[in-house]
XYZ file of C-alpha atoms in Angstrom:
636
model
C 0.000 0.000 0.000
C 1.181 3.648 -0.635
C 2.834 5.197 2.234
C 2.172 8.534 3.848
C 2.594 11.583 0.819
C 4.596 8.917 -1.070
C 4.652 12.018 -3.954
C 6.153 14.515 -2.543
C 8.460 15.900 -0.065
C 7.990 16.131 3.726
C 6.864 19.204 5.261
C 10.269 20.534 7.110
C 8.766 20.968 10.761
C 7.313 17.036 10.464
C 10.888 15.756 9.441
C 12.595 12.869 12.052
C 15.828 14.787 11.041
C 14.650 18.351 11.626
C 13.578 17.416 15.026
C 16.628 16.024 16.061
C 18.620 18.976 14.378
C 16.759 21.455 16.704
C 17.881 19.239 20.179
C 21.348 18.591 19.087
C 21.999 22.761 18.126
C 20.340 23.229 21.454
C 22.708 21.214 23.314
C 25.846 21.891 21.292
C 25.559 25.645 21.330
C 25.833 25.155 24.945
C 28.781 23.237 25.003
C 30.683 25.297 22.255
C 29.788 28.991 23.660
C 31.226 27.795 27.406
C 33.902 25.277 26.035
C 35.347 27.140 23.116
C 36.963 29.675 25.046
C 38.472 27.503 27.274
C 40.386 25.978 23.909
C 40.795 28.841 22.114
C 43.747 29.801 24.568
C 45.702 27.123 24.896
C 44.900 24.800 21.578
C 46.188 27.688 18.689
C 49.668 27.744 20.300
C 50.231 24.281 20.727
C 49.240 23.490 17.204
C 51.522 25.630 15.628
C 54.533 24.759 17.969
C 54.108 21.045 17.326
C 53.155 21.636 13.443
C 56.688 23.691 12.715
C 58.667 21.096 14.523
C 57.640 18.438 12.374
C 58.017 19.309 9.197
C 61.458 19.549 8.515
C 62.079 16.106 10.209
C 59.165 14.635 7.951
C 60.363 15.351 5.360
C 63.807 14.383 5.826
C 62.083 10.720 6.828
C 60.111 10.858 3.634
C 62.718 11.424 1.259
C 65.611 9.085 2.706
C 62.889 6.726 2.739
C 62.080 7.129 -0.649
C 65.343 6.966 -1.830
C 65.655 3.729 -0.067
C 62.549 2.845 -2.076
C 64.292 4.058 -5.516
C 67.233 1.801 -5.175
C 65.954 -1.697 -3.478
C 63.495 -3.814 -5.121
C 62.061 -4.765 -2.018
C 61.006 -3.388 1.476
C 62.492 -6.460 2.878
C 66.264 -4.171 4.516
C 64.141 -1.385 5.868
C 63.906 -1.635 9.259
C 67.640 -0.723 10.348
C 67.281 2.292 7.868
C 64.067 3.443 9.882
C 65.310 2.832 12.872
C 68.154 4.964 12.639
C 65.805 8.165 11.606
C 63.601 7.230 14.329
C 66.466 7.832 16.699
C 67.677 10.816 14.720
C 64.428 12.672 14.645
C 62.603 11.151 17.394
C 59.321 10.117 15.434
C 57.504 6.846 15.184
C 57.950 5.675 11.910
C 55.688 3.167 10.576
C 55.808 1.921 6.844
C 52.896 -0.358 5.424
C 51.819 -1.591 2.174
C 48.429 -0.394 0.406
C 46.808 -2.933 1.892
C 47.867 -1.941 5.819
C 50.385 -4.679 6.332
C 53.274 -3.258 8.441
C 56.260 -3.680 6.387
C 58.770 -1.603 9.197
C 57.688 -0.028 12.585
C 60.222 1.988 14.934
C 58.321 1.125 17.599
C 55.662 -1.955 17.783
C 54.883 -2.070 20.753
C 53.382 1.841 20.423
C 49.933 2.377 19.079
C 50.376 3.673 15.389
C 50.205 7.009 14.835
C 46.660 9.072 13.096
C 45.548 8.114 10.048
C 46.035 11.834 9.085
C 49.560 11.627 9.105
C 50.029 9.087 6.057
C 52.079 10.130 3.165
C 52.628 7.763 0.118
C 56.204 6.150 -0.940
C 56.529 5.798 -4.691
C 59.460 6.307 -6.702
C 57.554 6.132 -9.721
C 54.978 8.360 -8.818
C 56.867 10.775 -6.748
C 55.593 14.833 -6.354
C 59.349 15.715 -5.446
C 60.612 14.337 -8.912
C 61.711 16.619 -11.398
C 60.366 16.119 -15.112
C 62.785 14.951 -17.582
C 62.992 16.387 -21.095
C 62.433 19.635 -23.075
C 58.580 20.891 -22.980
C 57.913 19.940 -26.412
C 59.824 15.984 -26.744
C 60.671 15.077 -22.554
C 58.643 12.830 -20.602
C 56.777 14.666 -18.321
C 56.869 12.203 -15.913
C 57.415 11.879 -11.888
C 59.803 9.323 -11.579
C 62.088 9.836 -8.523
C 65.609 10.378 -10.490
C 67.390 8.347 -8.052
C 65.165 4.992 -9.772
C 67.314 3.813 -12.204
C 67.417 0.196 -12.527
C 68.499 -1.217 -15.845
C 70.206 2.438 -16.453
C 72.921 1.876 -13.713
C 76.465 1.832 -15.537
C 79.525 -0.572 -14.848
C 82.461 0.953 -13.236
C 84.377 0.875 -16.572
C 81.680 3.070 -17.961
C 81.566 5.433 -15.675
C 85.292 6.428 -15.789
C 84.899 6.406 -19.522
C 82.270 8.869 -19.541
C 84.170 10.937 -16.697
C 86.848 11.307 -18.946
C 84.323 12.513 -22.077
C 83.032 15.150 -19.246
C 86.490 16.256 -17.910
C 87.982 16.628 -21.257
C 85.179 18.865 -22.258
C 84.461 20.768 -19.111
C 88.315 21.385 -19.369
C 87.799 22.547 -23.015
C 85.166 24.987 -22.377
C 87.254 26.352 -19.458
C 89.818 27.185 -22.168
C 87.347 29.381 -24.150
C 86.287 31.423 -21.017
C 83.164 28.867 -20.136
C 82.878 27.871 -16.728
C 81.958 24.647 -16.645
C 81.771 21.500 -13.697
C 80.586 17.646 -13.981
C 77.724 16.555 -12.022
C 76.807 12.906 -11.991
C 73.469 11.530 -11.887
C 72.314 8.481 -10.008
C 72.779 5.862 -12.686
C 76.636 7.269 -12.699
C 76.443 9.027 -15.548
C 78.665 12.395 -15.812
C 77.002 15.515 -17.100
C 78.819 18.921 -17.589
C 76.836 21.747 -16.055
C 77.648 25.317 -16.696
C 78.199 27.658 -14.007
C 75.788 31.161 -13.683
C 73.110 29.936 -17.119
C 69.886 28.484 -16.683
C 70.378 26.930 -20.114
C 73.398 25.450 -22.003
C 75.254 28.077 -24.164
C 76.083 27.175 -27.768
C 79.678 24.878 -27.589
C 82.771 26.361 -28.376
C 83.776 25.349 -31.485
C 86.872 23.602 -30.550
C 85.277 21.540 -27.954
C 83.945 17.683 -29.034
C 80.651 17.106 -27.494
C 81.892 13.374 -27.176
C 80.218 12.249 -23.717
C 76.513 14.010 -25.077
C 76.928 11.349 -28.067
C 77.857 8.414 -25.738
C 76.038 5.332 -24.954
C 77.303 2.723 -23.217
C 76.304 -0.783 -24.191
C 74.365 -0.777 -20.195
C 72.364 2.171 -21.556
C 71.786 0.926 -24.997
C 70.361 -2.389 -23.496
C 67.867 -0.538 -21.162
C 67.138 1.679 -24.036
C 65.703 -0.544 -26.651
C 64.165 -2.284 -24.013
C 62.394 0.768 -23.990
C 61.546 1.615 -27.037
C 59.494 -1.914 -27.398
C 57.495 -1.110 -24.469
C 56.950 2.484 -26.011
C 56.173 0.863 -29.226
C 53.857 -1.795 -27.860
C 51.931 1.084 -25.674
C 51.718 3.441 -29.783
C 50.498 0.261 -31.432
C 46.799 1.500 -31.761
C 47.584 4.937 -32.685
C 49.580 4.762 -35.840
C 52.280 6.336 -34.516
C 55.739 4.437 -34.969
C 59.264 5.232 -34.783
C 59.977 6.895 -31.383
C 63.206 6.487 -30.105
C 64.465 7.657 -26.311
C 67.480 9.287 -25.649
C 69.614 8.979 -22.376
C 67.961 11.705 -21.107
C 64.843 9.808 -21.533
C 63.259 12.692 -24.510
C 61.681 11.196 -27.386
C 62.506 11.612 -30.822
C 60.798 9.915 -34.306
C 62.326 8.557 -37.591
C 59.804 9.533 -39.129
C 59.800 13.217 -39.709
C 57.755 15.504 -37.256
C 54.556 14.386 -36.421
C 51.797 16.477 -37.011
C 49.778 15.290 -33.519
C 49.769 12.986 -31.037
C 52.646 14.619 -29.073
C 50.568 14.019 -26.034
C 50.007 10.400 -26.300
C 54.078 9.475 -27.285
C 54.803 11.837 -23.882
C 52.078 9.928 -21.603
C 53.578 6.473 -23.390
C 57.243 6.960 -22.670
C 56.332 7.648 -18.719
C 54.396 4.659 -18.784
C 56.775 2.578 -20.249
C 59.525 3.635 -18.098
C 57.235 2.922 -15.272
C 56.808 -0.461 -16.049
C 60.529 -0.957 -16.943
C 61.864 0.291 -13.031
C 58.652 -1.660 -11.323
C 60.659 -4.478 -11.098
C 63.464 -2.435 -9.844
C 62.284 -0.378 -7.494
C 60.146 -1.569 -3.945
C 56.540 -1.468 -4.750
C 54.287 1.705 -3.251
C 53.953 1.835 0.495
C 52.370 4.187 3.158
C 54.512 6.267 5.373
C 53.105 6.898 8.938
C 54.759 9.544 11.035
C 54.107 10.370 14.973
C 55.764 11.232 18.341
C 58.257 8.770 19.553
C 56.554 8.414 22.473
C 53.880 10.170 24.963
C 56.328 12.410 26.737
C 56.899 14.043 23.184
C 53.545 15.085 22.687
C 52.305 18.878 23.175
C 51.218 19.007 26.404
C 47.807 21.305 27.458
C 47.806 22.741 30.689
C 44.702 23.415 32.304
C 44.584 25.554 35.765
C 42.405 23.959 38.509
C 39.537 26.959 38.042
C 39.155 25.404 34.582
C 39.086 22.438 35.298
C 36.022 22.906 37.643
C 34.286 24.790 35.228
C 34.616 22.265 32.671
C 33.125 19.604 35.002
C 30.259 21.883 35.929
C 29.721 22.681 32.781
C 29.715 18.669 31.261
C 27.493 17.919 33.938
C 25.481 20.232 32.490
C 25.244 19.489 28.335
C 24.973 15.553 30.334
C 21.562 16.445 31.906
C 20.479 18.195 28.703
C 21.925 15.364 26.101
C 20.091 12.712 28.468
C 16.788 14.327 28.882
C 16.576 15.230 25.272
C 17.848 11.349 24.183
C 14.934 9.963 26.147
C 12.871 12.526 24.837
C 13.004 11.456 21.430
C 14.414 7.638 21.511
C 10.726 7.177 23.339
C 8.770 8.273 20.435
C 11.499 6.726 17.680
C 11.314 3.301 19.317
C 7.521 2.718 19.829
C 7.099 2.565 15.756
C 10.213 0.645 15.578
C 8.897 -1.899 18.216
C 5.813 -2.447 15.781
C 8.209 -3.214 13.002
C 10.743 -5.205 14.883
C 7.549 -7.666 15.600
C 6.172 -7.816 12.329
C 9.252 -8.724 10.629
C 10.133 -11.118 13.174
C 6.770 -12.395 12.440
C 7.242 -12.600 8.825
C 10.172 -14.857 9.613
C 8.458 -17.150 11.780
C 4.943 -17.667 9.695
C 6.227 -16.103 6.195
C 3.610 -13.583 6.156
C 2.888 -10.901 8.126
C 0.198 -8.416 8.702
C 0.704 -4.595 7.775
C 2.000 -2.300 10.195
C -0.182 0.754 10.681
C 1.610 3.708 9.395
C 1.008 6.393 12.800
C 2.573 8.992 11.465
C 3.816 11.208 8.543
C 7.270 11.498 9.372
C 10.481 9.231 7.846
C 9.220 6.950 10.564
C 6.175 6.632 8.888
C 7.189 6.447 5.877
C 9.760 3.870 7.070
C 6.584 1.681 8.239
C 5.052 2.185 4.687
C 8.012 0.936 3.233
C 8.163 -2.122 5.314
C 4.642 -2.905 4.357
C 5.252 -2.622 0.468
C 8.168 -4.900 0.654
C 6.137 -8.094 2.854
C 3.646 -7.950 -0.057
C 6.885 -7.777 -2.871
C 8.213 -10.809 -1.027
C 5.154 -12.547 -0.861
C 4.756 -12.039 -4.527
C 8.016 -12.966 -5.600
C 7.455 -15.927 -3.268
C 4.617 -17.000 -5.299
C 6.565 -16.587 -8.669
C 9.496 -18.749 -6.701
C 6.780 -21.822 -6.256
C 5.789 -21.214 -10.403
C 9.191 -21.416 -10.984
C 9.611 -25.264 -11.138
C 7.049 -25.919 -13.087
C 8.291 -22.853 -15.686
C 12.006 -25.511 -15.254
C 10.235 -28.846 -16.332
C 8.783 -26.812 -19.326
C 12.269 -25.847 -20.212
C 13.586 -29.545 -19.794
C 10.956 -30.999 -20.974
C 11.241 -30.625 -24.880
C 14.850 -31.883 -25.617
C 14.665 -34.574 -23.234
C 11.506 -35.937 -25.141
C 13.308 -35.662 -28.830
C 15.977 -37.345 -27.501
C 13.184 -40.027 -25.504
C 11.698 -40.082 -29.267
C 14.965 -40.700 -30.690
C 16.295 -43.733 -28.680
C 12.297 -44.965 -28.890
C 13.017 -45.321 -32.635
C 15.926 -46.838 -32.257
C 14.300 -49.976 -29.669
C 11.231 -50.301 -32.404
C 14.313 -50.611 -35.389
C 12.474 -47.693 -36.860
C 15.758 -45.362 -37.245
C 19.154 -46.687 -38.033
C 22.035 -45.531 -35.492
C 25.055 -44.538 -37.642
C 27.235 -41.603 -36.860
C 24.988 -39.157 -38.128
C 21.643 -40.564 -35.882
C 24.600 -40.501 -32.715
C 25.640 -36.636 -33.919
C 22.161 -35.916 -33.767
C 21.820 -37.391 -30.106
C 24.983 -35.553 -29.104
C 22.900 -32.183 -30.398
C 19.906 -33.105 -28.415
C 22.447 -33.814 -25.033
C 23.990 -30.438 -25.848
C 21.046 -28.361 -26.230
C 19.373 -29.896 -22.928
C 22.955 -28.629 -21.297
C 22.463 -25.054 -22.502
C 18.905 -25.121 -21.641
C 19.770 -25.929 -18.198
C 22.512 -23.190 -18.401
C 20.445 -20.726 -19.146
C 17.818 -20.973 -16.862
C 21.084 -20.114 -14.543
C 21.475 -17.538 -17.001
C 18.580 -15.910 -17.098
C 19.756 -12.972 -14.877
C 22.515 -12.482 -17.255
C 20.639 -11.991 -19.923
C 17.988 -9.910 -18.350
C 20.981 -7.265 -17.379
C 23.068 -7.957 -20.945
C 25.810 -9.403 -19.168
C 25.267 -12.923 -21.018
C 28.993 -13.990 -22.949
C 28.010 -15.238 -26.966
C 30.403 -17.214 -28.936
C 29.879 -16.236 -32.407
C 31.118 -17.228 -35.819
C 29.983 -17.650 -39.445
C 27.135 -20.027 -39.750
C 24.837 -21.342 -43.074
C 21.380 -20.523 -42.542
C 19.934 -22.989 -44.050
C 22.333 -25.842 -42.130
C 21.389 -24.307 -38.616
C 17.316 -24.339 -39.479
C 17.892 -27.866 -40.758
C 19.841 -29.040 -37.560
C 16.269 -27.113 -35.333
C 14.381 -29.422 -37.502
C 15.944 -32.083 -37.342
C 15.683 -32.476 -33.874
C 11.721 -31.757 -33.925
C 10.947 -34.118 -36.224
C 10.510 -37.159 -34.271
C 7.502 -34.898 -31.916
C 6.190 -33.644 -35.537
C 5.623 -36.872 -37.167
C 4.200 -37.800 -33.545
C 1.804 -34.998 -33.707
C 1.126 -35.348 -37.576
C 2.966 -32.542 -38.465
C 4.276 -31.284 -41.467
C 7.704 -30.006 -40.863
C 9.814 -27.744 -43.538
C 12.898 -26.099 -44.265
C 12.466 -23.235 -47.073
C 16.001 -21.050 -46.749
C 18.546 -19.962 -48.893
C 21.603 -22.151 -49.470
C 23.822 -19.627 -49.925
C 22.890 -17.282 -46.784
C 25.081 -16.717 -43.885
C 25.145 -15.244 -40.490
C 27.721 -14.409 -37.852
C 26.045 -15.510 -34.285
C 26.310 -18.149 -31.596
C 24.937 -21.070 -33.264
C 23.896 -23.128 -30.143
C 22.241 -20.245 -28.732
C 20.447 -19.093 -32.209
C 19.533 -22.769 -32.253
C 17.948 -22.775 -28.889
C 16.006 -19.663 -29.824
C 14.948 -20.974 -33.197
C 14.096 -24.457 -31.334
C 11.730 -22.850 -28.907
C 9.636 -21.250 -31.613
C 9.355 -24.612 -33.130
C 8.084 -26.215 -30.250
C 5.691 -23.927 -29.288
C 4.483 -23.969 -32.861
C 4.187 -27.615 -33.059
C 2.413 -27.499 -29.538
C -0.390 -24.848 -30.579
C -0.822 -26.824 -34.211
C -3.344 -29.249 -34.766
C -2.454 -33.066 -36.463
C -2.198 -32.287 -40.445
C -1.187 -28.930 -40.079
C 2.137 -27.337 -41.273
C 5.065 -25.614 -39.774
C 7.846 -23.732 -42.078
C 11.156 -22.869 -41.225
C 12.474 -19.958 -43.609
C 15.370 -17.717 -43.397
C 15.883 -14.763 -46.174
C 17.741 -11.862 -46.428
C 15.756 -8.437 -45.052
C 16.049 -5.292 -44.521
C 16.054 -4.045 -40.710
C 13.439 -1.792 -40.407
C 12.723 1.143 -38.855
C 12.330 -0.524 -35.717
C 15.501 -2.149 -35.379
C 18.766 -0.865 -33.920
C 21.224 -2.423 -36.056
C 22.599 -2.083 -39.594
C 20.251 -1.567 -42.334
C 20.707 -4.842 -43.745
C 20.185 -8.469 -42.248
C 18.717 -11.636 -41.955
C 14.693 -12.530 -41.276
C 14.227 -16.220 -39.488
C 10.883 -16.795 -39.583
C 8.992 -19.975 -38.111
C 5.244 -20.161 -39.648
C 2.369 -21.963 -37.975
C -1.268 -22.681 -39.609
C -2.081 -23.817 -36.082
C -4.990 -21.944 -33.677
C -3.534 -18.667 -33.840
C -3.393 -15.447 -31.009
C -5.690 -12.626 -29.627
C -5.087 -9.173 -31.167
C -4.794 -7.977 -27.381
C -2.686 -10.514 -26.423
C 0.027 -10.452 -29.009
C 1.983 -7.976 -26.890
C 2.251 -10.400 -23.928
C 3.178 -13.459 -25.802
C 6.889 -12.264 -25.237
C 6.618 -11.487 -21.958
C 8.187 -14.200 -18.917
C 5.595 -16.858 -17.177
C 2.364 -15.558 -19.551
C 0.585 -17.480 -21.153
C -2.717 -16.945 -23.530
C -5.200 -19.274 -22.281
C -4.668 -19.385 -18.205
C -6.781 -22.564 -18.190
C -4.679 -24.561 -20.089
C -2.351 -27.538 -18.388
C 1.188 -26.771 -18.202
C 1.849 -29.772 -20.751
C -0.080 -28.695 -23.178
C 0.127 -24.762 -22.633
C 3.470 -24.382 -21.373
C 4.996 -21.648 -18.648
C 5.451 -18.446 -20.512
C 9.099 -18.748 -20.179
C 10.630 -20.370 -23.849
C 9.377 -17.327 -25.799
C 10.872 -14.914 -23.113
C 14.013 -16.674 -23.678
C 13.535 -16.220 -27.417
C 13.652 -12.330 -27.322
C 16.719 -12.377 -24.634
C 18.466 -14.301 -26.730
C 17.654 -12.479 -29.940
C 18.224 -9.223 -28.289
C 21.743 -10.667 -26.977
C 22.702 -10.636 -30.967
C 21.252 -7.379 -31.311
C 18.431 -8.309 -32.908
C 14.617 -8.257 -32.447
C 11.710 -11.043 -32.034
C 8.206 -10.380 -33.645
C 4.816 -11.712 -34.168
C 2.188 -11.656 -36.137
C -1.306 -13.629 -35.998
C -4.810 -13.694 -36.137
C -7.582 -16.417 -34.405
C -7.591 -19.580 -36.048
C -5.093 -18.407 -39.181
C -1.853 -19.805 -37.526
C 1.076 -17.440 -36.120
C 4.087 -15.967 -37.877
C 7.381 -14.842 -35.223
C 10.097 -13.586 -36.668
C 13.831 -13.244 -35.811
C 15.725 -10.473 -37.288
C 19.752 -10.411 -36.714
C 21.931 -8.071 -38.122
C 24.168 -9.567 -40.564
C 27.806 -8.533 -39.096
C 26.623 -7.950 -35.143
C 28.920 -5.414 -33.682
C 28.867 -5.317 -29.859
C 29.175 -9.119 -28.923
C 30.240 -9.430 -25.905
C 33.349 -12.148 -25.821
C 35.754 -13.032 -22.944
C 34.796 -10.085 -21.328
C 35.038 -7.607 -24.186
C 32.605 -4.800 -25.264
C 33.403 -4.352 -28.523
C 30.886 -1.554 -30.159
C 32.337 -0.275 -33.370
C 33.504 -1.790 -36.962
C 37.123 -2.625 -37.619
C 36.925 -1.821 -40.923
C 37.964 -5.746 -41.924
C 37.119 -7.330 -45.215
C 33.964 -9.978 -45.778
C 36.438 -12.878 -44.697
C 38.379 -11.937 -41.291
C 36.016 -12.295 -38.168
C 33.580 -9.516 -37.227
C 34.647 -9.312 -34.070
C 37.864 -9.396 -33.918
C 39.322 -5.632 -32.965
């Protein structure tokens, strides 16, 4: 039943929250206006005292740590290295992985400090690294330069490239350039020029010999590289970009006129996943007081102190009397429901709860009374449900029953082809079975087909084939009228279960020396349809006892059926020609009908003929590839 103003918002003033909001700002403006002084004095000072000690020994701790992280693959050496900066700076230190496991702690036996005081350590993702590169070819990225993994020279190649650097740095000292080597974590030298923010053009006597250096280490890391880069282009059409040592991109292939973005976000992924194995994976950095005697302390004088007792008493008399105040009219109604559900566990029904008021309370009670009659509802449809099973079951287990029958009378011959037709039969029953599990799935599109070219005329001869035995049973003309040379790309076992359940609900509703036709022809889609313009019509024709006008839009619909007073064996559940438009829909396709009383009953299956959007191993794949008539559909 509907609940109390079901349309509509609640009035403010009868709101459960409103009410609650007017005795909690009574108390707590009580408690702020004679407690907030009291703070203000003494908590401002403290904060800022404690706050500027802190940071310069945090952030020492954060970027030794991270250095540590740069140059180990593993967290596994840690704790002497926090140790020492926990006796150094007097902090807790605490490092954990992502997922809170305590990798290091300078003091276990402490509780760990706040939450609020976690910082992350990740040399590949680190705010304090510098980007690499010129703005329009560098990386961009925020590796930690002190990650260098593969990059880290031999010995030999560092004093080889130390004598490239002094030899040049003494060159440009000879043409008035001042001029000194740095060296960079991997060991590589670099001559830096004293008082410029930028390189000046080289003296002209000077050999540039270290800047067109690479040693066979960097080479090796280098290529490595460039496949990853290459591999991470591969579905943009851009090719040929090669890294230098300085990790900026260049191409091979002449300027390119976009994309610059993409070969930039590339190369810092790629170097990302070349260190990962070099570096120690991300972890969370916890920083507190060694101990208690290194927290701020907060005196408070003895008048104080009375006052704030006095005054808690206080907002405790008022917080109490208002809590009863308003848990006795919250818990009455929730009494009522706590009854009726339990009641409704007990007896699976229960009786509705009268709604007393017009609050979220009451509405809360409405609620609870439109959900006992959903569940008793779906409880009914639950019982239904075995019967709507057995239906399901029921028609390939009796071709195959009519099949081995044959076989005991010496009516059929059993040869490979009368087994492969058995197998069929055992093969469809499993998929039936699977998709009553299914049925969710394909309710919600999340059902995985297994498409591939198929003859139209070969799948509507396997459906009849395994119908025929109930056909000639029933007297019953059964036909195949399709083209030979017409094709389709679905999932043939599903298609065939569709296809199979319009046959047998067509044989079931025709009378002994009627007909049923099988025919499959190319058509157009129709306005109706969502696909391409062009596919293929199945169609499965009856001159059995035909449908009502008005019920020809329920004939699709789950557990309906036309006449109510049939048997379930000779009416069926409602649930086969459900199945029929999931599974047509599934291809992107649609299911139709047309009929009239006593002139027999036409559906319809119309697939698109290349069905973009399958979903395959877990792929969504929504748009053409462009492929020619003979490579698979959906293959990206």
């Amino acid at each position: 039943m509907p609940g109390p103003e079901a349309f509509g918002r609640l009035p403010l003033h009868k709101r459960l929250l409103f009410r609650l909001f007017l005795v909690s700002a009574v108390v707590g403006a009580c408690s702020v206006a004679a407690t907030a002084w009291l703070a203000a004095r003494t908590a401002t000072g403290a904060i800022e005292r404690e706050q500027g000690q802190n940071v310069a020994a945090d952030a020492r701790i954060h970027d030794q740590l991270l250095a540590y992280a740069a140059t180990h693959p593993t967290w596994s050496g840690v704790h002497p290295e926090v140790r020492r900066l926990s006796r150094e700076t007097g902090r807790h230190i605490v490092v954990t992985t992502l997922d809170h496991e305590t990798l290091a702690d300078s003091a276990p036996h402490t509780p760990p400090p706040p939450a609020r005081s976690v910082t992350m350590l990740d040399p590949l993702s680190a705010d304090t690294a510098p980007a690499t590169g010129d703005a329009a070819h560098g990386t961009g990225d925020r590796i930690d330069p002190r990650a260098v993994g593969p990059y880290r020279l031999t010995a030999a190649e560092r004093a080889l490239l130390h004598r490239y650097a002094e030899r040049e740095a003494a060159c440009l000292a000879k043409s008035g350039i001042k001029a000194v080597v740095d060296t960079a974590p991997s060991g590589r030298p670099t001559v830096r020029h004293l008082g410029r923010s930028s390189a000046p053009a080289p003296a002209p006597l000077c050999e540039r010999v270290l800047e067109r250096t690479v040693t066979d280490t960097e080479r090796k890391a280098l290529d490595q590289l460039d496949g990853l880069v290459a591999r991470c282009l591969s579905g943009t059409g851009i090719s040929g970009i090669r890294v230098g040592v300085d990790f900026s991109w260049s191409t091979t292939e002449g300027p390119t006129a976009s994309g610059d973005d993409d070969i930039t976000s590339c190369v810092a992924q790629s170097r990302r996943e070349q260190l990962r194995n070099h570096v120690a994976p991300p972890a969370k950095l916890t920083l507190g007081p060694a101990d208690e005697a290194d927290r701020t302390a907060f005196g408070v004088s003895p008048r104080s102190t009375t006052e704030i007792i006095g005054l808690a008493a206080l907002v405790f008399a008022l917080s109490v009397g208002a809590a009863v105040l308003v848990a006795a009219r919250v818990v009455r109604p929730l009494r009522s429901l706590t009854h009726a559900a339990r009641q409704m566990k007990d007896a699976g029904d229960s009786t509705p709860v009268p709604v007393r008021s017009k609050d979220e309370i009451g509405r809360l009670t409405a609620a609870f009374n439109e959900l006992a009659e959903h569940r008793t509802r779906l409880e009914n449809q639950r019982k239904a449900m075995v019967s709507d099973i057995a239906h399901e079951l029921r028609t390939p287990l009796s071709n195959i029953r009519g099949w081995l029958e044959a076989a005991q009378d010496g009516v059929a011959t059993v040869d490979a082809e009368y087994i492969a037709s058995l197998h069929d039969e055992a093969v469809l029953l499993q998929h039936v079975i699977d998709d009553l599990r299914d049925l969710a799935a394909l309710d919600d599109g999340r059902l995985v087909l297994h498409p591939e070219p198929i003859p139209v005329r070969l799948l509507l001869d396997q459906v009849a084939a395994g119908h025929q035995a109930r056909a000639e049973a029933e007297q019953i003309a059964l036909t195949v009228d399709a083209d030979d040379d017409l094709w389709l790309d679905a999932d043939p076992v599903r298609l065939r279960q569709a296809v199979g359940n319009l046959v047998s609900n067509a044989i079931r509703h025709t009378p002994a020396g009627g007909t049923v036709t099988l025919s499959g022809r190319p058509a157009d889609g129709g306005a109706k349809t969502a696909g391409p313009a062009e596919g293929v019509r199945i169609e499965v024709r009856d001159t059995g006892s035909g449908i009502a006008e008005e019920d020809l839009p329920h004939v699709f619909d789950r557990f309906w059926r036309a006449d109510k007073s049939r048997s379930r064996q000779s009416g069926g559940s409602g649930l086969g020609l459900a199945i029929v438009r999931n599974l047509t829909e599934s291809h992107r396709g649609t299911a139709s009908v047309s009929s009239a009383p006593g002139q027999g009953s036409v559906f319809g299956l119309w697939l698109p003929a290349r069905p973009y959007g399958f979903r395959r191993d877990g792929e969504d794949l929504t748009e053409p590839t462009g492929h020619d008539d003979t490579s698979d559909p959906l293959t990206p």
